[in-house]
């Protein structure tokens, strides 16, 4: 357990720090939990625990900035909660080895979107009336479902949905995404808790480190540091993905 804590806590701090500046922290945190050798579903549960703690800080920070459109954000949050609950149930029913392979396929795709997606582009006029709330509900449901099954990149996918299909500016999209992401994290966490898939001895100190990382990162006025942060993400991903691929290949009896 001590070795796990020494491995996981600094990386969760780094993931939360990166997430508060450039997004994509889940691309690091989930593989790190998986590297510890925990059962795959417990790794997901612990990741949701620390992610939920970080999401609370992020949502409060955006709420204070006044950049959240609460009606549409609430619609997304409600549907995201439902989608994530279903997704987490699906996750728990997947074979552990298949789930590891699925993570290795999905996470690189999510990484490309997070690292190279043009988040600041707005492609359409803002939807209005029922179309606005229908779009927010659909985005919350589908992306919440993904968050429950896999997770990393959820905030970025939500921002892209808000800007590209609903028409919000990037700042408002980011604020609303934090609310929806908090709902999906909490919904998934509850499912994992009910099934006993959270190792508190590891998840609690990691979650505290996640709060510290997000707090420090969000307090830094970084305008030109995003590219440097993304380089760190790439380097860390190469290491953790290499380890996970080796684990999967070993489990399959290839080596």
Short mmCIF file of N, CA and C in Angstrom, two decimals, residues 117-254:
data_model
loop_
_atom_site.label_atom_id
_atom_site.label_comp_id
_atom_site.label_asym_id
_atom_site.label_seq_id
_atom_site.Cartn_x
_atom_site.Cartn_y
_atom_site.Cartn_z
N UNK A 117 -7.27 19.04 -30.34
CA UNK A 117 -8.56 19.59 -30.70
C UNK A 117 -8.55 21.11 -30.65
N UNK A 118 -9.23 21.73 -31.59
CA UNK A 118 -9.31 23.19 -31.62
C UNK A 118 -10.49 23.63 -30.77
N UNK A 119 -10.25 23.74 -29.45
CA UNK A 119 -11.35 23.98 -28.51
C UNK A 119 -11.97 25.37 -28.65
N UNK A 120 -11.23 26.31 -29.17
CA UNK A 120 -11.71 27.69 -29.16
C UNK A 120 -12.56 28.03 -30.39
N UNK A 121 -12.71 27.08 -31.27
CA UNK A 121 -13.48 27.36 -32.46
C UNK A 121 -14.97 27.19 -32.18
N UNK A 122 -15.76 28.13 -32.68
CA UNK A 122 -17.21 28.06 -32.51
C UNK A 122 -17.83 27.96 -33.89
N UNK A 123 -18.52 26.88 -34.19
CA UNK A 123 -18.93 26.58 -35.55
C UNK A 123 -20.36 26.97 -35.88
N UNK A 124 -21.16 27.37 -34.92
CA UNK A 124 -22.57 27.62 -35.21
C UNK A 124 -23.15 28.65 -34.25
N UNK A 125 -24.32 29.13 -34.61
CA UNK A 125 -25.02 30.06 -33.73
C UNK A 125 -25.63 29.29 -32.56
N UNK A 126 -25.81 30.01 -31.47
CA UNK A 126 -26.35 29.39 -30.27
C UNK A 126 -27.77 28.90 -30.50
N UNK A 127 -28.02 27.65 -30.14
CA UNK A 127 -29.37 27.12 -30.22
C UNK A 127 -30.27 27.86 -29.24
N UNK A 128 -31.56 27.84 -29.50
CA UNK A 128 -32.50 28.55 -28.64
C UNK A 128 -33.67 27.64 -28.29
N UNK A 129 -34.34 27.99 -27.19
CA UNK A 129 -35.56 27.30 -26.78
C UNK A 129 -35.37 25.82 -26.55
N UNK A 130 -36.33 25.03 -27.05
CA UNK A 130 -36.29 23.59 -26.82
C UNK A 130 -35.07 22.94 -27.45
N UNK A 131 -34.64 23.47 -28.59
CA UNK A 131 -33.48 22.89 -29.27
C UNK A 131 -32.22 23.02 -28.40
N UNK A 132 -32.12 24.13 -27.68
CA UNK A 132 -30.98 24.32 -26.79
C UNK A 132 -30.97 23.26 -25.70
N UNK A 133 -32.11 23.07 -25.04
CA UNK A 133 -32.16 22.12 -23.93
C UNK A 133 -32.10 20.67 -24.41
N UNK A 134 -32.65 20.42 -25.61
CA UNK A 134 -32.53 19.08 -26.18
C UNK A 134 -31.07 18.76 -26.49
N UNK A 135 -30.36 19.74 -27.06
CA UNK A 135 -28.94 19.54 -27.36
C UNK A 135 -28.12 19.33 -26.10
N UNK A 136 -28.40 20.12 -25.07
CA UNK A 136 -27.68 19.97 -23.80
C UNK A 136 -27.97 18.62 -23.16
N UNK A 137 -29.23 18.19 -23.24
CA UNK A 137 -29.60 16.90 -22.67
C UNK A 137 -28.93 15.74 -23.39
N UNK A 138 -28.90 15.80 -24.72
CA UNK A 138 -28.28 14.74 -25.50
C UNK A 138 -26.77 14.69 -25.25
N UNK A 139 -26.15 15.86 -25.20
CA UNK A 139 -24.70 15.91 -24.92
C UNK A 139 -24.41 15.31 -23.54
N UNK A 140 -25.22 15.69 -22.55
CA UNK A 140 -25.02 15.16 -21.21
C UNK A 140 -25.21 13.65 -21.14
N UNK A 141 -26.24 13.14 -21.81
CA UNK A 141 -26.53 11.71 -21.77
C UNK A 141 -25.43 10.88 -22.43
N UNK A 142 -25.05 11.26 -23.65
CA UNK A 142 -24.08 10.46 -24.41
C UNK A 142 -22.68 10.55 -23.82
N UNK A 143 -22.27 11.77 -23.47
CA UNK A 143 -20.92 11.93 -22.92
C UNK A 143 -20.87 11.40 -21.49
N UNK A 144 -21.97 11.53 -20.75
CA UNK A 144 -22.04 10.93 -19.43
C UNK A 144 -21.94 9.41 -19.50
N UNK A 145 -22.56 8.82 -20.52
CA UNK A 145 -22.46 7.38 -20.73
C UNK A 145 -21.01 6.97 -20.96
N UNK A 146 -20.32 7.74 -21.80
CA UNK A 146 -18.90 7.48 -22.03
C UNK A 146 -18.10 7.63 -20.73
N UNK A 147 -18.42 8.64 -19.95
CA UNK A 147 -17.69 8.88 -18.71
C UNK A 147 -17.86 7.71 -17.76
N UNK A 148 -19.04 7.14 -17.72
CA UNK A 148 -19.26 6.00 -16.84
C UNK A 148 -18.52 4.76 -17.27
N UNK A 149 -18.38 4.55 -18.58
CA UNK A 149 -17.72 3.35 -19.09
C UNK A 149 -16.21 3.50 -19.07
N UNK A 150 -15.70 4.65 -19.56
CA UNK A 150 -14.25 4.86 -19.66
C UNK A 150 -13.82 6.08 -18.85
N UNK A 151 -14.20 7.30 -19.29
CA UNK A 151 -13.98 8.50 -18.48
C UNK A 151 -13.05 9.56 -19.03
N UNK A 152 -11.76 9.26 -19.20
CA UNK A 152 -10.80 10.33 -19.58
C UNK A 152 -11.19 11.06 -20.85
N UNK A 153 -11.06 12.39 -20.81
CA UNK A 153 -11.42 13.22 -21.95
C UNK A 153 -12.84 13.73 -21.93
N UNK A 154 -13.60 13.34 -20.89
CA UNK A 154 -15.01 13.72 -20.83
C UNK A 154 -15.21 15.22 -20.89
N UNK A 155 -14.45 15.97 -20.09
CA UNK A 155 -14.61 17.42 -20.08
C UNK A 155 -14.35 18.04 -21.43
N UNK A 156 -13.32 17.55 -22.13
CA UNK A 156 -13.00 18.07 -23.46
C UNK A 156 -14.10 17.74 -24.45
N UNK A 157 -14.61 16.51 -24.41
CA UNK A 157 -15.71 16.14 -25.30
C UNK A 157 -16.94 17.00 -25.04
N UNK A 158 -17.19 17.30 -23.77
CA UNK A 158 -18.35 18.13 -23.44
C UNK A 158 -18.17 19.55 -23.97
N UNK A 159 -16.96 20.09 -23.82
CA UNK A 159 -16.68 21.43 -24.34
C UNK A 159 -16.87 21.47 -25.85
N UNK A 160 -16.36 20.46 -26.55
CA UNK A 160 -16.50 20.39 -28.00
C UNK A 160 -17.97 20.31 -28.41
N UNK A 161 -18.76 19.56 -27.65
CA UNK A 161 -20.19 19.47 -27.94
C UNK A 161 -20.88 20.81 -27.75
N UNK A 162 -20.54 21.51 -26.66
CA UNK A 162 -21.15 22.81 -26.40
C UNK A 162 -20.78 23.85 -27.46
N UNK A 163 -19.53 23.84 -27.91
CA UNK A 163 -19.10 24.86 -28.87
C UNK A 163 -19.48 24.50 -30.30
N UNK A 164 -19.36 23.23 -30.67
CA UNK A 164 -19.54 22.84 -32.07
C UNK A 164 -20.99 22.54 -32.44
N UNK A 165 -21.80 22.07 -31.47
CA UNK A 165 -23.17 21.67 -31.80
C UNK A 165 -24.24 22.52 -31.12
N UNK A 166 -23.88 23.16 -30.01
CA UNK A 166 -24.87 23.97 -29.29
C UNK A 166 -24.63 25.45 -29.50
N UNK A 167 -23.37 25.86 -29.65
CA UNK A 167 -23.07 27.23 -30.01
C UNK A 167 -22.58 28.12 -28.89
N UNK A 168 -22.25 27.57 -27.74
CA UNK A 168 -21.72 28.39 -26.66
C UNK A 168 -20.28 28.81 -26.96
N UNK A 169 -19.88 29.97 -26.42
CA UNK A 169 -18.49 30.36 -26.50
C UNK A 169 -17.68 29.44 -25.60
N UNK A 170 -16.35 29.46 -25.78
CA UNK A 170 -15.49 28.49 -25.09
C UNK A 170 -15.56 28.63 -23.57
N UNK A 171 -15.59 29.84 -23.06
CA UNK A 171 -15.59 30.04 -21.61
C UNK A 171 -16.87 29.49 -20.99
N UNK A 172 -18.02 29.82 -21.60
CA UNK A 172 -19.29 29.32 -21.09
C UNK A 172 -19.36 27.80 -21.22
N UNK A 173 -18.86 27.28 -22.34
CA UNK A 173 -18.83 25.83 -22.54
C UNK A 173 -18.00 25.15 -21.46
N UNK A 174 -16.88 25.75 -21.11
CA UNK A 174 -16.02 25.18 -20.07
C UNK A 174 -16.73 25.16 -18.72
N UNK A 175 -17.42 26.26 -18.39
CA UNK A 175 -18.15 26.32 -17.13
C UNK A 175 -19.26 25.30 -17.05
N UNK A 176 -20.07 25.21 -18.10
CA UNK A 176 -21.14 24.22 -18.13
C UNK A 176 -20.60 22.80 -18.09
N UNK A 177 -19.48 22.58 -18.77
CA UNK A 177 -18.88 21.25 -18.80
C UNK A 177 -18.44 20.81 -17.41
N UNK A 178 -17.97 21.75 -16.61
CA UNK A 178 -17.55 21.40 -15.25
C UNK A 178 -18.73 20.89 -14.42
N UNK A 179 -19.89 21.50 -14.60
CA UNK A 179 -21.08 21.08 -13.86
C UNK A 179 -21.53 19.69 -14.30
N UNK A 180 -21.59 19.49 -15.63
CA UNK A 180 -22.01 18.19 -16.15
C UNK A 180 -21.02 17.10 -15.78
N UNK A 181 -19.73 17.42 -15.84
CA UNK A 181 -18.69 16.46 -15.50
C UNK A 181 -18.73 16.09 -14.01
N UNK A 182 -19.04 17.07 -13.16
CA UNK A 182 -19.18 16.78 -11.74
C UNK A 182 -20.32 15.80 -11.51
N UNK A 183 -21.44 16.01 -12.20
CA UNK A 183 -22.59 15.12 -12.06
C UNK A 183 -22.24 13.70 -12.50
N UNK A 184 -21.56 13.57 -13.64
CA UNK A 184 -21.22 12.24 -14.15
C UNK A 184 -20.20 11.55 -13.24
N UNK A 185 -19.25 12.31 -12.71
CA UNK A 185 -18.28 11.72 -11.79
C UNK A 185 -18.94 11.19 -10.53
N UNK A 186 -19.84 11.99 -9.95
CA UNK A 186 -20.51 11.58 -8.72
C UNK A 186 -21.42 10.39 -8.95
N UNK A 187 -22.12 10.38 -10.10
CA UNK A 187 -23.01 9.25 -10.40
C UNK A 187 -22.22 7.96 -10.54
N UNK A 188 -21.09 8.03 -11.28
CA UNK A 188 -20.25 6.85 -11.44
C UNK A 188 -19.68 6.41 -10.10
N UNK A 189 -19.22 7.38 -9.31
CA UNK A 189 -18.63 7.07 -8.02
C UNK A 189 -19.62 6.32 -7.13
N UNK A 190 -20.86 6.76 -7.11
CA UNK A 190 -21.88 6.11 -6.27
C UNK A 190 -22.03 4.64 -6.66
N UNK A 191 -22.04 4.37 -7.98
CA UNK A 191 -22.15 2.99 -8.45
C UNK A 191 -20.97 2.16 -7.97
N UNK A 192 -19.76 2.70 -8.11
CA UNK A 192 -18.56 1.97 -7.68
C UNK A 192 -18.55 1.77 -6.16
N UNK A 193 -19.01 2.77 -5.43
CA UNK A 193 -19.08 2.64 -3.97
C UNK A 193 -20.05 1.53 -3.56
N UNK A 194 -21.20 1.49 -4.20
CA UNK A 194 -22.20 0.48 -3.87
C UNK A 194 -21.71 -0.93 -4.15
N UNK A 195 -20.78 -1.05 -5.08
CA UNK A 195 -20.25 -2.37 -5.43
C UNK A 195 -18.90 -2.64 -4.76
N UNK A 196 -18.49 -1.76 -3.85
CA UNK A 196 -17.26 -1.97 -3.10
C UNK A 196 -15.99 -1.86 -3.92
N UNK A 197 -16.01 -1.00 -4.94
CA UNK A 197 -14.87 -0.88 -5.83
C UNK A 197 -14.04 0.38 -5.60
N UNK A 198 -14.00 0.87 -4.37
CA UNK A 198 -13.15 2.00 -4.03
C UNK A 198 -12.25 1.60 -2.86
N UNK A 199 -10.95 1.68 -3.07
CA UNK A 199 -9.97 1.39 -2.01
C UNK A 199 -9.63 2.70 -1.32
N UNK A 200 -10.28 2.95 -0.18
CA UNK A 200 -10.18 4.26 0.46
C UNK A 200 -8.76 4.59 0.94
N UNK A 201 -8.01 3.57 1.36
CA UNK A 201 -6.65 3.82 1.83
C UNK A 201 -5.79 4.46 0.75
N UNK A 202 -6.12 4.20 -0.51
CA UNK A 202 -5.39 4.80 -1.62
C UNK A 202 -6.13 6.00 -2.18
N UNK A 203 -7.45 5.89 -2.32
CA UNK A 203 -8.23 6.92 -2.98
C UNK A 203 -8.28 8.23 -2.20
N UNK A 204 -8.33 8.16 -0.87
CA UNK A 204 -8.43 9.39 -0.07
C UNK A 204 -7.17 10.24 -0.17
N UNK A 205 -5.97 9.69 0.10
CA UNK A 205 -4.77 10.53 -0.05
C UNK A 205 -4.57 10.99 -1.49
N UNK A 206 -4.92 10.14 -2.46
CA UNK A 206 -4.80 10.55 -3.86
C UNK A 206 -5.77 11.69 -4.17
N UNK A 207 -6.97 11.60 -3.63
CA UNK A 207 -7.95 12.67 -3.85
C UNK A 207 -7.50 13.98 -3.25
N UNK A 208 -6.88 13.93 -2.07
CA UNK A 208 -6.34 15.15 -1.45
C UNK A 208 -5.26 15.76 -2.33
N UNK A 209 -4.39 14.90 -2.87
CA UNK A 209 -3.35 15.39 -3.79
C UNK A 209 -3.97 16.00 -5.04
N UNK A 210 -5.08 15.40 -5.49
CA UNK A 210 -5.78 15.94 -6.65
C UNK A 210 -6.34 17.33 -6.38
N UNK A 211 -6.89 17.52 -5.19
CA UNK A 211 -7.40 18.84 -4.81
C UNK A 211 -6.27 19.86 -4.78
N UNK A 212 -5.13 19.48 -4.21
CA UNK A 212 -3.99 20.40 -4.14
C UNK A 212 -3.48 20.75 -5.53
N UNK A 213 -3.40 19.75 -6.39
CA UNK A 213 -2.93 20.01 -7.75
C UNK A 213 -3.85 20.93 -8.52
N UNK A 214 -5.16 20.70 -8.39
CA UNK A 214 -6.12 21.56 -9.07
C UNK A 214 -6.14 22.96 -8.51
N UNK A 215 -5.99 23.06 -7.19
CA UNK A 215 -6.00 24.38 -6.54
C UNK A 215 -4.79 25.20 -6.98
N UNK A 216 -3.62 24.59 -6.97
CA UNK A 216 -2.41 25.30 -7.37
C UNK A 216 -2.44 25.64 -8.86
N UNK A 217 -2.87 24.68 -9.67
CA UNK A 217 -2.92 24.92 -11.11
C UNK A 217 -3.91 26.02 -11.48
N UNK A 218 -5.08 26.01 -10.85
CA UNK A 218 -6.10 27.01 -11.17
C UNK A 218 -5.73 28.40 -10.68
N UNK A 219 -4.80 28.47 -9.74
CA UNK A 219 -4.40 29.77 -9.21
C UNK A 219 -3.30 30.43 -10.04
N UNK A 220 -2.73 29.67 -10.97
CA UNK A 220 -1.66 30.21 -11.79
C UNK A 220 -2.23 30.85 -13.06
N UNK A 221 -1.84 32.05 -13.32
CA UNK A 221 -2.30 32.75 -14.52
C UNK A 221 -1.38 32.37 -15.68
N UNK A 222 -1.60 31.18 -16.21
CA UNK A 222 -0.74 30.69 -17.28
C UNK A 222 -1.44 30.88 -18.61
N UNK A 223 -0.81 31.66 -19.49
CA UNK A 223 -1.37 31.89 -20.82
C UNK A 223 -0.57 31.22 -21.91
N UNK A 224 0.74 31.02 -21.67
CA UNK A 224 1.60 30.44 -22.70
C UNK A 224 2.19 29.10 -22.26
N UNK A 225 1.71 28.61 -21.12
CA UNK A 225 2.28 27.37 -20.62
C UNK A 225 1.57 26.11 -21.09
N UNK A 226 0.48 26.26 -21.84
CA UNK A 226 -0.31 25.11 -22.25
C UNK A 226 0.48 24.13 -23.10
N UNK A 227 1.27 24.66 -24.06
CA UNK A 227 2.05 23.77 -24.93
C UNK A 227 3.06 22.96 -24.11
N UNK A 228 3.69 23.60 -23.14
CA UNK A 228 4.64 22.90 -22.30
C UNK A 228 3.95 21.81 -21.49
N UNK A 229 2.76 22.14 -20.96
CA UNK A 229 1.99 21.17 -20.19
C UNK A 229 1.63 19.96 -21.07
N UNK A 230 1.27 20.22 -22.32
CA UNK A 230 0.88 19.14 -23.21
C UNK A 230 2.07 18.24 -23.54
N UNK A 231 3.25 18.81 -23.59
CA UNK A 231 4.46 18.00 -23.78
C UNK A 231 4.62 17.03 -22.61
N UNK A 232 4.37 17.53 -21.40
CA UNK A 232 4.46 16.67 -20.22
C UNK A 232 3.44 15.54 -20.32
N UNK A 233 2.22 15.88 -20.75
CA UNK A 233 1.18 14.87 -20.90
C UNK A 233 1.64 13.77 -21.85
N UNK A 234 2.20 14.16 -22.99
CA UNK A 234 2.65 13.19 -23.98
C UNK A 234 3.73 12.27 -23.40
N UNK A 235 4.70 12.86 -22.70
CA UNK A 235 5.79 12.07 -22.14
C UNK A 235 5.28 11.08 -21.08
N UNK A 236 4.37 11.56 -20.23
CA UNK A 236 3.81 10.68 -19.20
C UNK A 236 2.99 9.56 -19.85
N UNK A 237 2.21 9.91 -20.87
CA UNK A 237 1.38 8.91 -21.54
C UNK A 237 2.23 7.82 -22.18
N UNK A 238 3.36 8.19 -22.76
CA UNK A 238 4.24 7.20 -23.38
C UNK A 238 4.67 6.17 -22.33
N UNK A 239 5.05 6.66 -21.15
CA UNK A 239 5.48 5.77 -20.08
C UNK A 239 4.37 4.86 -19.57
N UNK A 240 3.23 5.44 -19.23
CA UNK A 240 2.17 4.64 -18.62
C UNK A 240 1.52 3.70 -19.63
N UNK A 241 1.40 4.14 -20.88
CA UNK A 241 0.81 3.27 -21.90
C UNK A 241 1.75 2.11 -22.21
N UNK A 242 3.06 2.39 -22.21
CA UNK A 242 4.01 1.31 -22.42
C UNK A 242 3.87 0.23 -21.36
N UNK A 243 3.72 0.65 -20.10
CA UNK A 243 3.54 -0.30 -19.00
C UNK A 243 2.23 -1.08 -19.14
N UNK A 244 1.16 -0.40 -19.50
CA UNK A 244 -0.14 -1.06 -19.62
C UNK A 244 -0.16 -2.06 -20.77
N UNK A 245 0.46 -1.68 -21.89
CA UNK A 245 0.53 -2.59 -23.03
C UNK A 245 1.30 -3.85 -22.65
N UNK A 246 2.39 -3.68 -21.92
CA UNK A 246 3.17 -4.83 -21.45
C UNK A 246 2.33 -5.73 -20.56
N UNK A 247 1.53 -5.13 -19.66
CA UNK A 247 0.68 -5.90 -18.77
C UNK A 247 -0.36 -6.73 -19.56
N UNK A 248 -0.97 -6.09 -20.56
CA UNK A 248 -1.99 -6.78 -21.36
C UNK A 248 -1.37 -7.92 -22.16
N UNK A 249 -0.21 -7.64 -22.76
CA UNK A 249 0.47 -8.67 -23.55
C UNK A 249 0.88 -9.84 -22.65
N UNK A 250 1.37 -9.53 -21.45
CA UNK A 250 1.77 -10.58 -20.51
C UNK A 250 0.57 -11.40 -20.08
N UNK A 251 -0.55 -10.73 -19.80
CA UNK A 251 -1.77 -11.44 -19.38
C UNK A 251 -2.30 -12.35 -20.48
N UNK A 252 -2.05 -11.95 -21.74
CA UNK A 252 -2.52 -12.76 -22.86
C UNK A 252 -1.59 -13.93 -23.15
N UNK A 253 -0.44 -13.99 -22.44
CA UNK A 253 0.47 -15.10 -22.60
C UNK A 253 1.38 -14.98 -23.80
N UNK A 254 1.50 -13.78 -24.37
CA UNK A 254 2.35 -13.58 -25.54
C UNK A 254 3.81 -13.57 -25.13
#
